[in-house]
Amino acid sequence: MKKALYPGSFDPITYGHLDIITRACSVFDELVIAIMKNPHKRNAFSEEERVRMLKVVTKELPNVSVVVGNGLTVDFAKSIGAQVLIRGIRAVMDYEYELQQATANMILNDTIETVFFVSRPKYSFLSSSVAKEIALNNGDLTEFIPSQIVKEVERELNPSKKATPVK
Ligand code: ADP
């Protein structure tokens, strides 16, 4: 049985991530999405919020689960019995970073393979940062973020859409 781990920040999940998830879970028996703790990164959404959004968006995919991971990605993969790491590549700028990470991971543990999924052209420009920028400036998120979480992302990031407290 092949178990894969898709590690990342997912701050928040975009259609680009969801496309990788959907494709990866049809290739592997089990796919674990892990929000990896990274004390150096300032995220807009808490781990709990990101886990909840990922679960909502993947609830129709039976072989997908969502967890919070910590430590080195290869150690975390080993601890959950995953043999494969999934990453996505949008453009050359991703490639350089991803190659560095994958090579370091290979040196740390050569029993764990990194498998890259090339972004679908329509998502190759899409990142969580782009989506956050659009939300912050009152733009339409429907092409960027799965529909089930658009409202939550807008409420969190756009001051004009913050829920007015009930009196
Ligand atoms: P990280 O902070 O680990 O880069 P991200 O949540 O930004 O986490 O991304 C997780 C993975 O998903 C990375 O491999 C990234 O390249 C990939 N990814 C992000 N957006 C897209 C997209 N639009 N298409 C394909 N892959 C993507």
PDB file of C-alpha atoms and ligand atoms in Angstrom:
ATOM      1  CA  MET A   1       0.000   0.000   0.000  1.00  0.00           C
ATOM      2  CA  LYS A   2       1.439   3.339  -1.039  1.00  0.00           C
ATOM      3  CA  LYS A   3       0.936   6.174   1.379  1.00  0.00           C
ATOM      4  CA  ALA A   4       1.909   9.710   0.362  1.00  0.00           C
ATOM      5  CA  LEU A   5       2.355  12.853   2.411  1.00  0.00           C
ATOM      6  CA  TYR A   6       1.558  16.292   0.976  1.00  0.00           C
ATOM      7  CA  PRO A   7       3.250  18.791   3.320  1.00  0.00           C
ATOM      8  CA  GLY A   8       2.785  22.553   3.112  1.00  0.00           C
ATOM      9  CA  SER A   9       1.424  25.696   4.690  1.00  0.00           C
ATOM     10  CA  PHE A  10      -1.963  25.827   2.923  1.00  0.00           C
ATOM     11  CA  ASP A  11      -2.471  29.389   4.179  1.00  0.00           C
ATOM     12  CA  PRO A  12      -5.155  29.072   2.826  1.00  0.00           C
ATOM     13  CA  ILE A  13      -5.765  26.163   0.450  1.00  0.00           C
ATOM     14  CA  THR A  14      -6.252  27.298  -3.163  1.00  0.00           C
ATOM     15  CA  TYR A  15      -7.615  25.569  -6.261  1.00  0.00           C
ATOM     16  CA  GLY A  16      -3.953  24.932  -7.187  1.00  0.00           C
ATOM     17  CA  HIS A  17      -3.435  22.853  -4.022  1.00  0.00           C
ATOM     18  CA  LEU A  18      -6.801  21.131  -4.468  1.00  0.00           C
ATOM     19  CA  ASP A  19      -5.883  20.092  -7.994  1.00  0.00           C
ATOM     20  CA  ILE A  20      -2.643  18.508  -6.743  1.00  0.00           C
ATOM     21  CA  ILE A  21      -4.562  16.756  -3.931  1.00  0.00           C
ATOM     22  CA  THR A  22      -7.171  15.351  -6.337  1.00  0.00           C
ATOM     23  CA  ARG A  23      -4.538  14.084  -8.759  1.00  0.00           C
ATOM     24  CA  ALA A  24      -2.248  12.659  -6.047  1.00  0.00           C
ATOM     25  CA  CYS A  25      -5.051  10.788  -4.292  1.00  0.00           C
ATOM     26  CA  SER A  26      -5.911   9.004  -7.526  1.00  0.00           C
ATOM     27  CA  VAL A  27      -2.302   7.810  -7.872  1.00  0.00           C
ATOM     28  CA  PHE A  28      -1.651   6.727  -4.267  1.00  0.00           C
ATOM     29  CA  ASP A  29      -3.718   4.499  -1.948  1.00  0.00           C
ATOM     30  CA  GLU A  30      -3.665   7.031   0.853  1.00  0.00           C
ATOM     31  CA  LEU A  31      -2.838  10.732   0.930  1.00  0.00           C
ATOM     32  CA  VAL A  32      -2.117  12.576   4.153  1.00  0.00           C
ATOM     33  CA  ILE A  33      -2.090  16.367   3.918  1.00  0.00           C
ATOM     34  CA  ALA A  34       0.067  17.873   6.649  1.00  0.00           C
ATOM     35  CA  ILE A  35       0.133  21.473   7.723  1.00  0.00           C
ATOM     36  CA  MET A  36       3.766  21.584   8.785  1.00  0.00           C
ATOM     37  CA  LYS A  37       4.553  23.747  11.795  1.00  0.00           C
ATOM     38  CA  ASN A  38       7.041  26.448  10.826  1.00  0.00           C
ATOM     39  CA  PRO A  39       7.908  28.949  13.563  1.00  0.00           C
ATOM     40  CA  HIS A  40       9.669  31.206  11.014  1.00  0.00           C
ATOM     41  CA  LYS A  41       6.586  31.706   8.867  1.00  0.00           C
ATOM     42  CA  ARG A  42       3.831  34.151   9.804  1.00  0.00           C
ATOM     43  CA  ASN A  43       0.578  32.652   8.651  1.00  0.00           C
ATOM     44  CA  ALA A  44      -2.742  34.466   8.213  1.00  0.00           C
ATOM     45  CA  PHE A  45      -4.751  31.476   9.443  1.00  0.00           C
ATOM     46  CA  SER A  46      -4.213  29.404  12.571  1.00  0.00           C
ATOM     47  CA  GLU A  47      -3.406  25.703  12.261  1.00  0.00           C
ATOM     48  CA  GLU A  48      -6.915  24.848  13.443  1.00  0.00           C
ATOM     49  CA  GLU A  49      -8.488  27.093  10.795  1.00  0.00           C
ATOM     50  CA  ARG A  50      -6.308  25.638   8.058  1.00  0.00           C
ATOM     51  CA  VAL A  51      -7.062  22.054   9.137  1.00  0.00           C
ATOM     52  CA  ARG A  52     -10.790  22.832   9.175  1.00  0.00           C
ATOM     53  CA  MET A  53     -10.715  24.447   5.718  1.00  0.00           C
ATOM     54  CA  LEU A  54      -8.712  21.547   4.248  1.00  0.00           C
ATOM     55  CA  LYS A  55     -11.136  19.023   5.766  1.00  0.00           C
ATOM     56  CA  VAL A  56     -14.185  20.840   4.409  1.00  0.00           C
ATOM     57  CA  VAL A  57     -12.708  21.019   0.926  1.00  0.00           C
ATOM     58  CA  THR A  58     -11.520  17.362   0.793  1.00  0.00           C
ATOM     59  CA  LYS A  59     -14.452  15.713   2.528  1.00  0.00           C
ATOM     60  CA  GLU A  60     -15.601  13.905  -0.646  1.00  0.00           C
ATOM     61  CA  LEU A  61     -12.157  12.290  -1.120  1.00  0.00           C
ATOM     62  CA  PRO A  62     -12.240   9.035   0.883  1.00  0.00           C
ATOM     63  CA  ASN A  63      -8.494   8.305   0.959  1.00  0.00           C
ATOM     64  CA  VAL A  64      -7.435  11.791   2.081  1.00  0.00           C
ATOM     65  CA  SER A  65      -6.799  12.893   5.660  1.00  0.00           C
ATOM     66  CA  VAL A  66      -5.536  16.131   7.201  1.00  0.00           C
ATOM     67  CA  VAL A  67      -3.114  16.508  10.112  1.00  0.00           C
ATOM     68  CA  VAL A  68      -0.676  18.994  11.649  1.00  0.00           C
ATOM     69  CA  GLY A  69       2.939  17.860  11.347  1.00  0.00           C
ATOM     70  CA  ASN A  70       6.134  18.982  13.029  1.00  0.00           C
ATOM     71  CA  GLY A  71       9.869  18.513  12.826  1.00  0.00           C
ATOM     72  CA  LEU A  72      11.676  17.473   9.676  1.00  0.00           C
ATOM     73  CA  THR A  73       9.293  16.511   6.883  1.00  0.00           C
ATOM     74  CA  VAL A  74      11.100  13.194   6.214  1.00  0.00           C
ATOM     75  CA  ASP A  75      10.963  12.284   9.923  1.00  0.00           C
ATOM     76  CA  PHE A  76       7.287  13.124  10.025  1.00  0.00           C
ATOM     77  CA  ALA A  77       6.667  11.071   6.859  1.00  0.00           C
ATOM     78  CA  LYS A  78       8.478   8.101   8.424  1.00  0.00           C
ATOM     79  CA  SER A  79       6.510   8.451  11.653  1.00  0.00           C
ATOM     80  CA  ILE A  80       3.215   8.072   9.789  1.00  0.00           C
ATOM     81  CA  GLY A  81       4.460   5.336   7.445  1.00  0.00           C
ATOM     82  CA  ALA A  82       4.475   7.460   4.259  1.00  0.00           C
ATOM     83  CA  GLN A  83       6.970   6.439   1.560  1.00  0.00           C
ATOM     84  CA  VAL A  84       6.388   9.404  -0.751  1.00  0.00           C
ATOM     85  CA  LEU A  85       6.373  13.205  -0.446  1.00  0.00           C
ATOM     86  CA  ILE A  86       4.146  15.141  -2.839  1.00  0.00           C
ATOM     87  CA  ARG A  87       5.065  18.630  -3.997  1.00  0.00           C
ATOM     88  CA  GLY A  88       3.750  20.876  -6.742  1.00  0.00           C
ATOM     89  CA  ILE A  89       5.744  22.814  -9.321  1.00  0.00           C
ATOM     90  CA  ARG A  90       4.292  25.902 -10.974  1.00  0.00           C
ATOM     91  CA  ALA A  91       7.272  27.524 -12.641  1.00  0.00           C
ATOM     92  CA  VAL A  92      11.050  27.674 -12.727  1.00  0.00           C
ATOM     93  CA  MET A  93      11.171  29.642  -9.494  1.00  0.00           C
ATOM     94  CA  ASP A  94       9.436  26.741  -7.666  1.00  0.00           C
ATOM     95  CA  TYR A  95      11.779  24.254  -9.289  1.00  0.00           C
ATOM     96  CA  GLU A  96      14.939  25.681  -7.752  1.00  0.00           C
ATOM     97  CA  TYR A  97      13.517  25.732  -4.230  1.00  0.00           C
ATOM     98  CA  GLU A  98      11.809  22.360  -4.579  1.00  0.00           C
ATOM     99  CA  LEU A  99      14.936  20.733  -5.986  1.00  0.00           C
ATOM    100  CA  GLN A 100      16.932  21.991  -3.001  1.00  0.00           C
ATOM    101  CA  GLN A 101      14.351  20.676  -0.525  1.00  0.00           C
ATOM    102  CA  ALA A 102      13.981  17.327  -2.299  1.00  0.00           C
ATOM    103  CA  THR A 103      17.745  16.830  -2.462  1.00  0.00           C
ATOM    104  CA  ALA A 104      18.178  17.655   1.225  1.00  0.00           C
ATOM    105  CA  ASN A 105      15.355  15.237   2.049  1.00  0.00           C
ATOM    106  CA  MET A 106      16.994  12.543  -0.068  1.00  0.00           C
ATOM    107  CA  ILE A 107      20.242  12.956   1.870  1.00  0.00           C
ATOM    108  CA  LEU A 108      18.369  12.817   5.171  1.00  0.00           C
ATOM    109  CA  ASN A 109      16.360   9.731   4.235  1.00  0.00           C
ATOM    110  CA  ASP A 110      16.836   8.014   0.898  1.00  0.00           C
ATOM    111  CA  THR A 111      13.956   5.612   1.427  1.00  0.00           C
ATOM    112  CA  ILE A 112      11.477   8.460   0.973  1.00  0.00           C
ATOM    113  CA  GLU A 113      10.871   9.653  -2.597  1.00  0.00           C
ATOM    114  CA  THR A 114       9.670  13.117  -3.585  1.00  0.00           C
ATOM    115  CA  VAL A 115       7.136  13.061  -6.411  1.00  0.00           C
ATOM    116  CA  PHE A 116       6.374  16.327  -8.218  1.00  0.00           C
ATOM    117  CA  PHE A 117       3.082  17.191  -9.810  1.00  0.00           C
ATOM    118  CA  VAL A 118       3.291  19.863 -12.478  1.00  0.00           C
ATOM    119  CA  SER A 119       0.691  22.562 -12.027  1.00  0.00           C
ATOM    120  CA  ARG A 120      -2.193  22.697 -14.443  1.00  0.00           C
ATOM    121  CA  PRO A 121      -1.608  25.776 -16.661  1.00  0.00           C
ATOM    122  CA  LYS A 122      -4.744  27.482 -15.353  1.00  0.00           C
ATOM    123  CA  TYR A 123      -3.341  27.324 -11.807  1.00  0.00           C
ATOM    124  CA  SER A 124       0.302  27.991 -12.564  1.00  0.00           C
ATOM    125  CA  PHE A 125       0.034  31.620 -11.395  1.00  0.00           C
ATOM    126  CA  LEU A 126      -1.952  30.756  -8.282  1.00  0.00           C
ATOM    127  CA  SER A 127      -0.546  30.902  -4.766  1.00  0.00           C
ATOM    128  CA  SER A 128      -1.948  31.449  -1.285  1.00  0.00           C
ATOM    129  CA  SER A 129      -0.202  34.854  -1.293  1.00  0.00           C
ATOM    130  CA  VAL A 130      -2.010  35.929  -4.480  1.00  0.00           C
ATOM    131  CA  ALA A 131      -5.345  34.838  -2.997  1.00  0.00           C
ATOM    132  CA  LYS A 132      -4.648  36.736   0.255  1.00  0.00           C
ATOM    133  CA  GLU A 133      -3.746  39.886  -1.656  1.00  0.00           C
ATOM    134  CA  ILE A 134      -6.998  39.683  -3.615  1.00  0.00           C
ATOM    135  CA  ALA A 135      -9.050  39.138  -0.444  1.00  0.00           C
ATOM    136  CA  LEU A 136      -7.350  42.034   1.296  1.00  0.00           C
ATOM    137  CA  ASN A 137      -8.231  44.345  -1.581  1.00  0.00           C
ATOM    138  CA  ASN A 138     -11.856  43.297  -1.800  1.00  0.00           C
ATOM    139  CA  GLY A 139     -11.422  41.276  -5.010  1.00  0.00           C
ATOM    140  CA  ASP A 140     -13.458  38.326  -6.203  1.00  0.00           C
ATOM    141  CA  LEU A 141     -11.964  35.076  -4.877  1.00  0.00           C
ATOM    142  CA  THR A 142     -14.192  32.624  -6.717  1.00  0.00           C
ATOM    143  CA  GLU A 143     -11.555  31.589  -9.294  1.00  0.00           C
ATOM    144  CA  PHE A 144      -8.857  31.176  -6.666  1.00  0.00           C
ATOM    145  CA  ILE A 145     -10.240  29.560  -3.521  1.00  0.00           C
ATOM    146  CA  PRO A 146     -12.643  26.592  -3.214  1.00  0.00           C
ATOM    147  CA  SER A 147     -16.194  27.901  -2.912  1.00  0.00           C
ATOM    148  CA  GLN A 148     -16.858  26.302   0.503  1.00  0.00           C
ATOM    149  CA  ILE A 149     -14.229  28.492   2.173  1.00  0.00           C
ATOM    150  CA  VAL A 150     -14.489  31.789   0.264  1.00  0.00           C
ATOM    151  CA  LYS A 151     -16.652  33.440   2.935  1.00  0.00           C
ATOM    152  CA  GLU A 152     -14.331  32.417   5.764  1.00  0.00           C
ATOM    153  CA  VAL A 153     -11.253  33.688   3.908  1.00  0.00           C
ATOM    154  CA  GLU A 154     -12.960  37.003   3.129  1.00  0.00           C
ATOM    155  CA  ARG A 155     -14.129  37.440   6.725  1.00  0.00           C
ATOM    156  CA  GLU A 156     -10.653  36.777   8.072  1.00  0.00           C
ATOM    157  CA  LEU A 157      -8.687  38.917   5.630  1.00  0.00           C
ATOM    158  CA  ASN A 158     -10.921  41.736   4.511  1.00  0.00           C
ATOM    159  CA  PRO A 159     -11.645  44.266   7.242  1.00  0.00           C
ATOM    160  CA  SER A 160     -14.773  45.488   5.430  1.00  0.00           C
ATOM    161  CA  LYS A 161     -16.257  41.974   5.500  1.00  0.00           C
ATOM    162  CA  LYS A 162     -15.522  41.183   9.143  1.00  0.00           C
ATOM    163  CA  ALA A 163     -18.654  39.879  10.832  1.00  0.00           C
ATOM    164  CA  THR A 164     -20.286  42.639  12.889  1.00  0.00           C
ATOM    165  CA  PRO A 165     -20.556  41.432  16.463  1.00  0.00           C
ATOM    166  CA  VAL A 166     -24.082  40.571  17.571  1.00  0.00           C
ATOM    167  CA  LYS A 167     -25.307  42.962  20.237  1.00  0.00           C
TER     168      LYS A 167
HETATM  169  P1  ADP B   1       5.076  25.718   1.422  1.00  0.00           P
HETATM  170  O1  ADP B   1       5.055  26.783   2.463  1.00  0.00           O
HETATM  171  O2  ADP B   1       5.592  24.386   1.905  1.00  0.00           O
HETATM  172  O3  ADP B   1       5.670  26.116   0.088  1.00  0.00           O
HETATM  173  P2  ADP B   1       2.456  25.891   0.207  1.00  0.00           P
HETATM  174  O4  ADP B   1       1.175  25.646   0.912  1.00  0.00           O
HETATM  175  O5  ADP B   1       2.690  27.254  -0.331  1.00  0.00           O
HETATM  176  O6  ADP B   1       3.530  25.395   1.215  1.00  0.00           O
HETATM  177  O7  ADP B   1       2.601  24.871  -1.006  1.00  0.00           O
HETATM  178  C1  ADP B   1       2.656  23.472  -0.808  1.00  0.00           C
HETATM  179  C2  ADP B   1       3.076  22.820  -2.114  1.00  0.00           C
HETATM  180  O8  ADP B   1       2.053  23.042  -3.086  1.00  0.00           O
HETATM  181  C3  ADP B   1       4.377  23.348  -2.725  1.00  0.00           C
HETATM  182  O9  ADP B   1       5.072  22.284  -3.332  1.00  0.00           O
HETATM  183  C4  ADP B   1       3.896  24.321  -3.776  1.00  0.00           C
HETATM  184  O10 ADP B   1       4.832  24.445  -4.840  1.00  0.00           O
HETATM  185  C5  ADP B   1       2.623  23.629  -4.251  1.00  0.00           C
HETATM  186  N1  ADP B   1       1.673  24.561  -4.837  1.00  0.00           N
HETATM  187  C6  ADP B   1       1.187  25.685  -4.310  1.00  0.00           C
HETATM  188  N2  ADP B   1       0.340  26.307  -5.166  1.00  0.00           N
HETATM  189  C7  ADP B   1       0.300  25.524  -6.273  1.00  0.00           C
HETATM  190  C8  ADP B   1      -0.364  25.619  -7.551  1.00  0.00           C
HETATM  191  N3  ADP B   1      -1.121  26.666  -7.863  1.00  0.00           N
HETATM  192  N4  ADP B   1      -0.167  24.626  -8.447  1.00  0.00           N
HETATM  193  C9  ADP B   1       0.647  23.597  -8.143  1.00  0.00           C
HETATM  194  N5  ADP B   1       1.313  23.443  -6.982  1.00  0.00           N
HETATM  195  C10 ADP B   1       1.145  24.392  -6.058  1.00  0.00           C
END
